[in-house]
Coordinates of C-alpha atoms and ligand atoms in Angstrom, one line a residue:
M3 CA -0.2 -0.6 -0.1
G4 CA 1.1 3.6 -0.4
T5 CA 2.1 5.6 1.4
S6 CA -0.1 8.3 0.3
R7 CA -3.0 6.0 0.4
L8 CA -2.3 5.0 3.6
V9 CA -3.0 8.5 4.9
L10 CA -6.4 8.6 3.4
L11 CA -6.8 5.5 4.9
A12 CA -5.9 6.4 8.2
F13 CA -8.4 9.4 7.3
G14 CA -11.4 8.0 5.8
L15 CA -11.5 4.7 9.4
L16 CA -11.2 7.8 11.2
A17 CA -14.3 9.6 10.0
E18 CA -16.5 6.3 9.5
A19 CA -15.6 4.8 13.1
H20 CA -17.5 7.7 14.6
K21 CA -21.3 7.7 11.7
K22 CA -24.2 6.9 12.3
V23 CA -26.0 3.9 11.4
A24 CA -29.4 5.1 9.5
Y25 CA -30.9 1.4 9.0
R26 CA -29.7 -2.4 8.6
F27 CA -30.3 -5.1 7.4
V28 CA -30.6 -9.0 8.0
Q29 CA -28.8 -11.5 6.5
L30 CA -29.9 -15.1 6.0
T31 CA -28.4 -17.9 4.1
D32 CA -28.5 -21.4 3.8
I33 CA -31.2 -22.5 5.8
H34 CA -31.1 -26.8 4.8
M35 CA -34.5 -27.8 6.5
E36 CA -34.3 -31.2 6.7
P37 CA -38.3 -32.4 7.0
F38 CA -37.8 -35.8 7.2
Y39 CA -35.3 -35.2 10.3
N40 CA -34.5 -38.0 12.0
P41 CA -30.6 -37.3 14.6
H42 CA -30.6 -40.8 16.0
N43 CA -27.8 -42.0 14.0
G44 CA -26.0 -38.7 13.1
H45 CA -25.3 -38.7 9.2
N46 CA -23.6 -42.0 8.5
K47 CA -26.6 -43.2 6.1
G48 CA -25.4 -41.1 2.9
D49 CA -24.3 -37.8 4.5
V50 CA -27.8 -37.0 5.9
C51 CA -30.3 -37.0 9.2
R52 CA -33.4 -38.9 7.4
V53 CA -36.0 -41.1 8.2
D54 CA -34.9 -44.2 6.7
E55 CA -38.4 -44.1 3.7
A56 CA -37.5 -40.8 3.0
F57 CA -33.9 -42.0 3.2
N58 CA -34.2 -44.6 0.4
K59 CA -33.6 -43.4 -2.8
S60 CA -35.9 -46.1 -4.9
Q61 CA -39.5 -43.9 -3.6
C62 CA -40.7 -40.3 -3.5
I63 CA -43.1 -40.7 -0.3
P64 CA -45.4 -38.5 0.9
F65 CA -44.2 -34.6 2.3
R66 CA -44.1 -34.4 6.0
I67 CA -42.5 -32.7 8.2
E68 CA -41.2 -35.3 11.1
P69 CA -42.6 -35.2 14.4
E70 CA -40.3 -33.2 17.1
A71 CA -37.3 -35.2 17.3
S72 CA -36.6 -36.6 21.7
I73 CA -33.1 -35.8 21.0
Y74 CA -30.7 -33.5 19.8
P75 CA -33.9 -30.9 19.1
F76 CA -32.8 -28.1 18.0
G77 CA -30.4 -29.9 15.4
R78 CA -27.0 -32.0 15.4
L79 CA -24.0 -31.5 14.0
N80 CA -23.4 -32.5 10.5
C81 CA -27.1 -32.7 10.0
D82 CA -29.0 -29.9 7.8
A83 CA -31.7 -28.2 10.1
P84 CA -34.6 -29.5 12.3
H85 CA -38.0 -27.4 12.1
A86 CA -37.6 -26.9 15.7
L87 CA -34.2 -24.6 15.0
M88 CA -36.1 -22.7 11.9
R89 CA -38.7 -22.2 14.6
S90 CA -36.4 -20.7 17.2
L91 CA -33.9 -18.9 14.6
F92 CA -36.9 -16.7 13.2
K93 CA -38.2 -16.0 17.0
H94 CA -34.9 -15.1 17.9
I95 CA -34.9 -12.6 14.5
E96 CA -38.4 -11.9 15.5
T97 CA -36.8 -10.5 18.8
V98 CA -33.5 -8.7 17.0
A99 CA -35.2 -7.2 14.8
T100 CA -38.4 -5.7 16.6
E101 CA -35.7 -3.8 18.9
V102 CA -33.6 -2.3 16.2
K103 CA -36.5 -1.3 14.2
K104 CA -37.4 0.9 16.8
K105 CA -33.8 3.1 15.7
G106 CA -34.4 2.2 12.3
A107 CA -35.5 1.2 8.9
L108 CA -35.2 -2.1 8.2
F109 CA -34.8 -5.3 5.6
G110 CA -33.7 -8.5 4.7
I111 CA -32.2 -10.4 1.8
F112 CA -31.9 -14.2 1.9
T113 CA -28.8 -15.5 0.1
G114 CA -30.8 -19.0 -0.9
D115 CA -30.3 -22.4 -0.1
I116 CA -33.7 -23.6 1.6
P117 CA -33.8 -28.0 1.3
S118 CA -31.5 -29.6 3.0
H119 CA -28.9 -32.2 0.9
Q120 CA -30.6 -34.6 -1.6
L121 CA -34.2 -35.1 -1.5
S122 CA -35.0 -37.9 -3.1
C123 CA -37.7 -36.2 -5.5
Q124 CA -38.7 -33.4 -6.8
R125 CA -42.2 -33.7 -4.8
H126 CA -39.4 -32.9 -1.7
Q127 CA -37.5 -30.1 -3.2
G128 CA -40.6 -28.2 -4.2
K129 CA -42.9 -29.0 -0.6
T130 CA -39.5 -28.0 1.3
I131 CA -39.8 -24.2 -0.7
E132 CA -43.6 -23.7 -0.2
F133 CA -42.8 -24.8 3.8
V134 CA -40.2 -22.8 4.3
V135 CA -41.4 -19.5 2.1
S136 CA -44.9 -18.9 3.7
H137 CA -43.2 -19.4 7.3
M138 CA -40.3 -16.8 6.5
A139 CA -43.8 -14.5 5.0
K140 CA -46.0 -15.5 8.4
N141 CA -43.0 -15.1 10.7
L142 CA -40.5 -12.6 9.5
K143 CA -42.2 -11.2 6.8
P144 CA -44.3 -9.0 9.4
V145 CA -41.3 -8.1 11.1
L146 CA -38.7 -7.0 8.8
G147 CA -41.4 -5.6 6.3
K148 CA -39.8 -6.8 3.2
I149 CA -37.0 -9.6 2.3
Y150 CA -35.5 -10.4 -1.2
P151 CA -34.6 -13.6 -1.8
L152 CA -32.3 -15.6 -4.3
M153 CA -32.3 -19.1 -6.0
G154 CA -29.4 -21.3 -4.5
N155 CA -28.3 -24.8 -5.9
N156 CA -30.3 -26.7 -3.4
D157 CA -33.2 -24.6 -4.1
F158 CA -33.3 -26.4 -7.9
F159 CA -33.8 -30.4 -8.4
P160 CA -31.6 -31.9 -8.3
N161 CA -29.1 -29.9 -6.4
Y162 CA -27.2 -27.5 -9.8
N163 CA -30.0 -28.2 -12.4
V164 CA -30.0 -25.2 -13.2
S165 CA -31.8 -24.0 -16.6
L166 CA -28.9 -22.2 -19.2
E167 CA -32.7 -21.3 -20.8
P168 CA -35.1 -18.2 -19.3
N169 CA -38.3 -19.0 -17.5
S170 CA -37.7 -23.0 -17.0
A171 CA -40.8 -24.3 -16.0
W172 CA -38.8 -24.5 -12.3
Q173 CA -37.4 -20.8 -12.2
E174 CA -41.1 -19.7 -12.8
L175 CA -42.3 -22.4 -10.2
V176 CA -39.9 -21.5 -7.2
A177 CA -40.8 -17.6 -8.5
S178 CA -44.8 -18.9 -7.9
I179 CA -44.1 -19.7 -4.3
Y180 CA -42.4 -16.5 -3.7
E181 CA -45.4 -14.6 -5.3
A182 CA -47.8 -16.6 -3.6
N183 CA -46.6 -16.3 -0.4
G184 CA -46.1 -12.1 -1.4
L185 CA -42.1 -12.2 -0.9
L186 CA -41.4 -10.6 -4.5
G187 CA -44.1 -9.0 -7.2
G188 CA -43.5 -7.2 -10.3
P189 CA -40.7 -5.8 -12.0
Q190 CA -38.6 -8.1 -9.8
L191 CA -40.5 -11.2 -9.8
E192 CA -40.2 -11.1 -13.8
T193 CA -37.0 -11.4 -14.0
F194 CA -37.0 -13.5 -11.3
K195 CA -39.1 -15.4 -13.2
R196 CA -36.5 -15.6 -16.3
G197 CA -33.6 -16.3 -14.6
G198 CA -33.9 -15.8 -10.4
F199 CA -32.1 -12.2 -10.5
Y200 CA -33.5 -8.9 -10.0
S201 CA -33.1 -5.1 -8.7
A202 CA -35.0 -3.4 -5.7
E203 CA -34.5 -0.2 -4.4
P204 CA -34.7 -0.9 -0.2
V205 CA -34.0 2.2 0.8
K206 CA -33.2 5.4 -0.6
G207 CA -30.5 5.5 -2.3
L208 CA -29.3 2.2 -2.1
K209 CA -29.6 -0.9 -5.2
L210 CA -29.6 -3.9 -4.2
I211 CA -29.0 -6.2 -7.3
A212 CA -29.6 -9.9 -6.4
L213 CA -27.7 -12.1 -9.0
N214 CA -28.4 -16.0 -9.3
T215 CA -24.4 -17.4 -9.4
V216 CA -25.8 -20.0 -9.4
V217 CA -25.9 -20.0 -13.3
W218 CA -21.9 -19.5 -13.3
S219 CA -21.2 -21.9 -10.9
Q220 CA -19.1 -24.8 -12.6
K221 CA -21.1 -27.6 -11.0
V222 CA -23.9 -26.3 -13.4
L223 CA -26.0 -30.5 -14.1
D224 CA -26.5 -31.3 -17.8
W225 CA -30.2 -32.4 -17.0
E226 CA -30.0 -34.0 -21.0
S227 CA -26.3 -35.9 -20.7
T228 CA -26.8 -37.2 -17.3
Q229 CA -28.1 -41.0 -16.6
T230 CA -31.6 -40.8 -14.7
K231 CA -34.5 -42.9 -13.5
E232 CA -37.5 -43.2 -12.3
V233 CA -38.5 -43.0 -8.4
V234 CA -41.9 -45.0 -7.1
D235 CA -43.9 -42.3 -6.4
I236 CA -46.4 -42.5 -3.5
P237 CA -48.0 -38.9 -2.8
A238 CA -50.8 -38.8 -0.4
V239 CA -54.1 -39.3 -1.3
D240 CA -55.0 -35.7 -0.8
E241 CA -51.6 -33.9 -0.5
A242 CA -53.4 -31.2 -0.8
T243 CA -55.0 -31.2 2.5
W244 CA -53.3 -33.5 3.5
S245 CA -52.4 -33.1 7.5
G246 CA -52.1 -36.9 8.6
P247 CA -50.9 -38.2 11.7
N248 CA -47.1 -37.3 11.3
A249 CA -47.8 -33.9 9.6
P250 CA -48.2 -31.7 12.7
I251 CA -48.5 -29.1 9.9
P252 CA -51.1 -28.6 6.7
V253 CA -48.9 -28.7 3.6
A254 CA -50.2 -26.2 1.8
D255 CA -50.8 -27.3 -2.3
I256 CA -48.3 -25.8 -5.0
S257 CA -51.6 -25.7 -8.1
G258 CA -51.3 -26.7 -11.1
W259 CA -47.9 -28.7 -11.1
S260 CA -47.1 -32.4 -11.8
W261 CA -44.4 -33.8 -10.1
N262 CA -41.3 -35.0 -12.0
T263 CA -40.0 -38.7 -11.0
D264 CA -37.0 -38.5 -12.9
V265 CA -33.8 -38.5 -10.5
V266 CA -29.9 -39.0 -11.2
S267 CA -28.3 -41.8 -12.1
H268 CA -25.7 -41.1 -13.3
K269 CA -24.0 -37.3 -13.4
E270 CA -23.0 -35.1 -15.7
L271 CA -21.6 -31.1 -16.0
W272 CA -21.7 -28.7 -18.6
P273 CA -18.3 -28.2 -19.4
C274 CA -18.0 -25.0 -18.5
E275 CA -16.5 -23.7 -22.5
K276 CA -19.4 -25.4 -23.7
R277 CA -21.6 -22.8 -21.8
P278 CA -23.7 -19.9 -23.6
R279 CA -22.2 -16.6 -22.9
D280 CA -24.3 -15.0 -20.9
P281 CA -27.1 -17.1 -19.9
Y282 CA -30.4 -14.9 -19.7
G283 CA -28.3 -12.3 -20.8
Q284 CA -27.8 -11.4 -16.6
L285 CA -24.5 -9.9 -17.0
A286 CA -25.7 -7.6 -19.6
W287 CA -28.9 -6.6 -17.6
L288 CA -26.1 -6.4 -14.5
E289 CA -23.8 -4.1 -16.4
A290 CA -27.1 -2.0 -17.2
E291 CA -28.2 -1.5 -13.7
L292 CA -24.4 -0.8 -12.7
R293 CA -24.7 1.8 -15.4
A294 CA -28.5 3.5 -13.9
A295 CA -27.1 3.7 -10.8
R296 CA -23.9 5.5 -11.4
E297 CA -26.6 8.0 -13.2
A298 CA -28.9 7.5 -10.3
K299 CA -26.1 8.1 -7.8
Q300 CA -27.2 5.5 -6.1
R301 CA -24.7 2.9 -3.9
V302 CA -24.8 -1.0 -5.6
V303 CA -25.3 -3.6 -3.2
I304 CA -25.0 -7.1 -5.2
A305 CA -26.4 -10.4 -3.2
G306 CA -25.8 -13.9 -4.7
H307 CA -25.5 -17.7 -3.8
V308 CA -22.6 -18.9 -4.2
P309 CA -19.6 -16.1 -4.3
P310 CA -17.2 -15.6 -6.4
G311 CA -13.2 -17.3 -5.6
N312 CA -12.5 -20.5 -4.0
K313 CA -14.0 -23.3 -2.1
V314 CA -11.8 -26.1 -0.1
G315 CA -9.4 -26.1 -3.2
D316 CA -12.6 -25.9 -6.2
N317 CA -12.8 -22.9 -8.0
N318 CA -16.8 -21.9 -7.5
F319 CA -17.7 -19.9 -11.4
C320 CA -16.6 -21.0 -14.9
V321 CA -13.5 -18.6 -15.1
Q322 CA -15.4 -16.9 -18.0
Y323 CA -18.0 -15.7 -16.0
L324 CA -15.7 -14.9 -12.5
R325 CA -14.1 -13.0 -15.7
D326 CA -17.1 -10.9 -16.7
L327 CA -18.0 -10.3 -12.4
T328 CA -14.3 -8.7 -12.0
R329 CA -14.4 -6.7 -14.6
L330 CA -17.7 -5.1 -13.9
V331 CA -16.5 -4.9 -10.7
R332 CA -13.5 -3.2 -11.4
E333 CA -15.5 -0.7 -13.6
N334 CA -18.1 0.5 -10.9
A335 CA -15.5 -0.3 -7.6
D336 CA -16.6 2.5 -6.7
L337 CA -20.7 2.4 -6.5
I338 CA -20.5 -0.7 -4.7
E339 CA -20.8 -0.8 -1.5
V340 CA -20.2 -4.4 -0.5
Q341 CA -20.9 -8.0 -1.7
I342 CA -22.8 -10.4 -0.2
Y343 CA -23.6 -14.1 -0.4
G344 CA -23.7 -17.9 1.2
D345 CA -23.2 -21.6 0.4
H346 CA -19.9 -22.3 1.5
S347 CA -21.0 -22.6 5.9
N348 CA -18.2 -20.9 6.4
D349 CA -17.7 -17.5 7.5
E350 CA -15.5 -15.9 5.4
F351 CA -14.5 -12.8 3.3
R352 CA -12.6 -12.2 0.3
M353 CA -12.1 -9.3 -2.4
V354 CA -11.9 -8.6 -5.1
W355 CA -8.3 -6.8 -5.9
S356 CA -7.1 -4.1 -8.8
D357 CA -5.3 -5.6 -12.2
D358 CA -2.3 -3.0 -11.7
K359 CA 1.0 -5.3 -11.8
G360 CA 2.9 -3.3 -9.8
E361 CA 0.6 -2.2 -6.8
A362 CA -2.6 -3.7 -6.5
H363 CA -5.3 -2.8 -4.7
A364 CA -8.4 -4.6 -3.1
V365 CA -11.1 -2.4 -4.2
S366 CA -14.4 -4.9 -3.3
S367 CA -15.4 -6.7 -0.8
V368 CA -17.4 -10.0 -0.8
L369 CA -18.4 -11.2 2.4
V370 CA -19.4 -14.6 3.0
S371 CA -22.1 -15.9 5.7
A372 CA -21.8 -19.1 7.1
G373 CA -25.4 -19.6 7.8
V374 CA -28.5 -21.5 9.5
T375 CA -27.2 -25.6 8.7
P376 CA -24.9 -26.6 11.2
R377 CA -24.5 -29.3 8.1
K378 CA -20.7 -28.4 8.1
H379 CA -20.2 -26.6 10.8
C380 CA -20.0 -26.1 14.0
N381 CA -23.2 -23.6 15.1
P382 CA -26.3 -21.8 13.0
S383 CA -25.8 -18.3 12.2
W384 CA -27.1 -15.4 10.7
R385 CA -26.1 -11.9 10.7
L386 CA -27.6 -7.9 10.9
F387 CA -25.6 -5.0 8.7
E388 CA -25.3 -1.8 9.9
V389 CA -25.6 0.6 7.4
T390 CA -24.6 5.1 7.5
E391 CA -27.1 7.7 6.1
D392 CA -25.0 7.7 3.2
H393 CA -25.5 3.9 2.6
R394 CA -21.5 3.0 3.7
V395 CA -22.1 -1.1 5.5
H396 CA -20.4 0.4 9.3
D397 CA -20.4 -3.7 10.2
F398 CA -22.6 -6.7 10.9
T399 CA -23.0 -8.7 14.1
Q400 CA -23.3 -12.3 13.4
Y401 CA -25.8 -14.9 16.2
Y402 CA -25.3 -18.1 16.6
L403 CA -27.0 -20.8 18.7
P404 CA -24.2 -22.9 20.7
L405 CA -26.2 -26.3 19.4
V406 CA -24.5 -29.2 21.3
A407 CA -25.2 -26.6 25.1
T408 CA -28.3 -25.7 23.8
D409 CA -29.4 -29.4 23.1
I410 CA -28.4 -30.6 26.5
V411 CA -29.8 -27.8 28.7
W412 CA -32.9 -28.5 27.3
S413 CA -33.7 -32.4 27.6
T414 CA -32.7 -31.6 31.9
K415 CA -36.3 -29.5 32.3
P416 CA -39.5 -31.9 30.9
E417 CA -41.2 -29.0 30.9
W418 CA -39.7 -27.6 27.9
V419 CA -39.2 -31.1 26.6
K420 CA -43.3 -31.2 26.8
L421 CA -43.0 -27.8 25.3
H422 CA -40.7 -28.9 22.1
R423 CA -43.1 -32.0 21.3
E424 CA -45.7 -29.9 21.3
G425 CA -43.8 -28.0 18.9
K426 CA -44.5 -24.5 20.6
D427 CA -40.5 -24.4 21.6
E428 CA -39.4 -20.8 19.9
L429 CA -39.7 -18.4 22.4
L430 CA -37.6 -20.0 25.0
S431 CA -35.6 -22.0 22.5
S432 CA -34.5 -18.0 21.0
K433 CA -33.3 -17.3 24.0
F434 CA -30.2 -19.8 24.1
W435 CA -28.8 -17.3 20.5
R436 CA -25.4 -15.8 21.2
K437 CA -23.9 -13.0 19.7
Q438 CA -21.0 -14.0 18.1
Y439 CA -19.5 -11.2 17.4
S440 CA -19.3 -8.0 15.6
F441 CA -17.3 -6.8 12.5
R442 CA -15.6 -4.2 14.3
E443 CA -15.2 -5.2 17.3
Q444 CA -13.4 -8.4 16.4
Y445 CA -10.5 -6.5 14.1
G446 CA -10.9 -3.3 14.7
V447 CA -12.0 -2.0 11.0
G448 CA -14.7 -1.7 8.6
L449 CA -16.0 -3.2 5.9
S450 CA -14.5 -1.2 3.4
P451 CA -12.2 -2.8 0.7
P452 CA -8.8 -0.7 1.9
E453 CA -10.1 -2.2 5.7
L454 CA -9.6 -5.5 4.8
E455 CA -6.8 -5.5 2.4
M456 CA -5.0 -4.3 5.8
L457 CA -6.2 -6.8 7.8
W458 CA -5.6 -9.6 5.4
V459 CA -1.5 -7.9 5.9
K460 CA -1.4 -7.7 9.3
M461 CA -3.1 -11.6 9.4
Q462 CA -0.1 -12.7 8.0
S463 CA 2.4 -11.7 10.3
S464 CA -0.1 -11.6 13.5
P465 CA -1.0 -15.0 14.9
K466 CA -3.2 -14.2 16.8
L467 CA -5.8 -12.9 14.7
L468 CA -5.3 -15.7 11.6
K469 CA -6.7 -17.8 14.9
D470 CA -9.8 -15.3 15.2
Y471 CA -10.4 -15.4 12.2
L472 CA -10.6 -19.0 12.2
A473 CA -12.7 -19.4 15.3
Q474 CA -15.6 -16.7 14.3
M475 CA -15.3 -19.4 10.8
F476 CA -16.2 -22.6 12.9
S477 CA -15.8 -24.5 10.5
Q478 CA -14.7 -28.6 11.0
T479 CA -11.7 -28.2 8.5
V480 CA -9.8 -26.4 10.6
G481 CA -6.5 -27.9 11.6
V482 CA -7.5 -30.2 8.5
H483 CA -5.8 -28.3 5.9
D484 CA -2.7 -25.7 5.5
Y485 CA -4.0 -22.1 6.7
F486 CA -2.0 -20.6 4.2
D487 CA -5.3 -21.3 2.1
Y488 CA -7.6 -18.6 3.3
I489 CA -4.6 -16.2 3.2
C490 CA -4.8 -17.2 -0.6
D491 CA -8.3 -17.6 -1.3
M492 CA -8.8 -13.5 0.5
R493 CA -6.3 -12.6 -2.2
Y494 CA -6.8 -14.6 -5.9
L495 CA -10.5 -15.1 -6.9
D496 CA -8.4 -16.9 -10.1
E497 CA -8.2 -21.0 -9.9
E498 CA -4.8 -20.6 -11.4
E499 CA -3.6 -17.7 -9.1
N500 CA -5.3 -19.1 -6.2
E501 CA -3.0 -22.0 -6.7
E502 CA -0.3 -21.0 -7.2
C503 CA -0.6 -19.1 -4.1
Y504 CA -1.4 -21.7 -2.2
K505 CA 2.2 -24.3 -3.8
R506 CA 4.6 -21.2 -2.9
G507 CA 3.0 -19.9 0.3
R508 CA 3.6 -21.3 4.4
L509 CA 3.5 -20.6 7.6
L510 CA 6.5 -19.9 9.2
S511 CA 6.1 -19.5 12.8
A512 CA 4.6 -17.9 16.6
A513 CA 1.8 -20.3 17.2
P514 CA -1.4 -18.8 18.9
P515 CA -2.5 -19.5 21.9
P516 CA -4.8 -22.4 23.1
V517 CA -8.4 -21.3 22.2
A518 CA -10.5 -21.1 24.7
V519 CA -13.4 -22.8 24.4
E520 CA -16.0 -20.2 26.1
A521 CA -18.4 -21.0 28.5
I522 CA -22.3 -20.5 28.4
D523 CA -23.8 -19.3 30.8
F524 CA -27.8 -19.8 30.6
A525 CA -29.3 -18.0 33.6
E526 CA -31.4 -15.1 32.0
V527 CA -32.7 -18.4 30.1
D528 CA -33.4 -20.8 33.2
H529 CA -34.7 -18.0 36.1
E530 CA -35.7 -20.6 38.6
N531 CA -32.6 -22.7 38.8
T532 CA -28.6 -21.1 39.3
G533 CA -27.1 -23.1 36.8
P534 CA -27.5 -25.6 33.9
K535 CA -28.0 -29.3 35.5
Y536 CA -26.0 -31.9 33.4
V537 CA -27.8 -35.2 33.7
Q538 CA -29.6 -37.5 30.8
I539 CA -26.7 -36.3 28.9
H540 CA -27.1 -38.6 25.5
P541 CA -23.7 -40.2 24.5
A542 CA -24.2 -38.8 21.0
M543 CA -24.3 -36.1 22.1
L544 CA -21.3 -35.9 24.4
G545 CA -19.8 -37.5 21.5
S546 CA -20.4 -34.4 19.8
L547 CA -19.3 -32.0 22.6
I548 CA -16.0 -33.4 22.8
G549 CA -16.4 -33.8 19.2
C550 CA -16.2 -29.9 18.5
L551 CA -13.4 -29.1 21.5
L552 CA -11.0 -31.9 19.3
I553 CA -11.5 -30.1 16.7
T554 CA -10.7 -26.5 18.1
T555 CA -7.5 -28.3 20.2
G556 CA -6.3 -30.0 17.7
S557 CA -6.6 -27.3 15.0
T558 CA -4.3 -25.4 18.0
L559 CA -1.8 -27.9 18.0
Y560 CA -1.4 -28.3 14.5
L561 CA -0.3 -24.9 14.2
F562 CA 1.6 -25.3 17.2
V563 CA 3.4 -28.2 15.1
R564 CA 3.4 -26.4 12.1
S565 CA 5.0 -23.1 13.6
R566 CA 7.4 -25.3 15.8
A567 CA 9.1 -26.7 12.7
A568 CA 9.9 -23.6 10.9
S569 CA 11.5 -19.8 11.3
K570 CA 11.0 -17.5 13.9
D571 CA 10.2 -14.0 11.5
V572 CA 7.6 -13.6 10.5
Y573 CA 4.2 -15.9 10.5
L574 CA 3.7 -16.6 6.6
Q575 CA 5.4 -16.0 3.8
M576 CA 3.4 -14.8 1.0
P577 CA 4.5 -15.8 -2.5
Ligands
LIG609 C1 -37.0 -49.2 -1.4 O1 -38.5 -48.5 -1.8 C2 -38.5 -49.7 -2.8 C3 -40.1 -48.4 -3.5 O2 -40.4 -48.2 -3.2 C4 -38.9 -50.9 -2.0 O3 -39.0 -52.3 -3.2 C5 -37.8 -51.3 -1.9 O4 -38.5 -52.2 -0.4 C6 -37.4 -50.1 -0.9 N1 -36.7 -50.5 0.5 C7 -36.3 -50.5 1.9 C8 -34.9 -50.9 2.3 O5 -36.7 -50.1 2.2
LIG610 C1 -33.9 -30.4 -14.5 O1 -33.7 -29.8 -15.5 C2 -34.2 -29.8 -16.5 C3 -33.8 -28.1 -17.1 O2 -35.0 -27.0 -16.3 C4 -35.7 -29.8 -17.1 O3 -35.6 -29.8 -17.8 C5 -36.4 -31.2 -15.8 O4 -37.0 -31.7 -15.7 C6 -35.4 -30.7 -14.6 N1 -35.1 -32.5 -13.6 C7 -36.0 -32.3 -12.6 C8 -36.0 -33.9 -11.5 O5 -36.3 -31.6 -11.8

């Protein structure tokens, strides 16, 4: 960073840190609700936690929401989210939102992925989407006012079966579910039907550009070339009104749609070279939207599901789309306040950099939020962003549910267990959510590209800082991979450069201090008792708790061992 840029940055930071927050928005992502939730055997079978009948890939049973689970009531690590977790989450957002609404405007952005992974058939996918969207409309819309939804890769069936042609039947179906629930309408509905994208002005002067980045993914399924087979379809007698003994919640009908019973037996992906240059004309549209924002003097927030750059060793986008997006972002970096994404189930940030060969600098902040499902992850989470009057995204606060501890404490109180069984637990369970961190408090800087760049530079010489970053990620892969890849991910969105960085960079010295596992104080939940009583702990639960501790401790050890083998000066060696 040059001296003049540093001075400018210092003044900017001083001015920014004292700005007043004018409005806020919620980011919710990767809900992955498991309708057939059964946590008893964990994810041992097919990587999902599901009742046997629904797991059988040869049949499509009547859709239902499983009755409340007797163990792991709010979710289990490595499992997708049960209904009770969604209830708890929506109630918690409502509580926080009701409070902050008194201080300014509020809206919500949902960055995609409603259903759990690997559902057996299209009907289950559609019904799960409908179920969750109707609950969003009922429980979140009244308090958030407006929720802007996006398409995730699991909002298609099968996963990543996104059509490269505009106005596919499935895209229109999902659009109509959002429309029927009052979440989308007007011109937004039209482009969402076309390809899952739209723009909006949630607050005067702020433009939200909602993208379908799934279609740019390398993993898009080529349905025509994929080998398929048919499942035995077993719908309920009248699924429109069906609410049998196992379905406490009646599931509404999606009228006029006949469910496809084909599933994948051997999948084929669309090679990047064979893709249309600009599916749905989304890139051309984006360019026009940015031009219009410039003319209208709006600030821009870009939202998508799959983020640009790397995900555990693979590039997310086909290179041509990555370059197109990068070019548009660079050209309009002065307008774009921040980009927000999901998909990774990891809390991460990265940057788009300028292409100056000599002195590249960060020009756009790309924030990846971890999301609700605990499937790859220690804990469910969501974010609340704060924005100043001039539409600067000032900070975000991340809330999380300490899952293992919540499950354990919950099962010690018979009256709570009863509430859960009756599906009326959200008022209490929402009180178990905690503030995880605020970005500014944690790192001492805001979210602008130069500030993230500064943080990135500092991370390379401060093991403590990198440790903090990893602790916030809550990822179970911590300790397995070389941490250096995260530093590369922040800097290089392009696959080749990223690999080059990863090959040449290395960890050098200084072990971070041991990770302290935070004790959770449930006193405010449980007024009668002085503290939680740890009785009746299910052995499997204890297993997860120990597992979580081991991961954290293991990663510390790993860093320690690595550091011993290296020299003392710097922590990380950049290429
Ligand atoms: C799976 O479903 C098929 C079709 O309904 C059925 O014939 C088969 O018995 C089921 N398998 C198991 C293990 O339940
Ligand atoms: C996959 O997508 C294609 C193209 O949109 C569609 O024709 C097909 O029905 C989809 N498959 C399933 C099982 O939904």
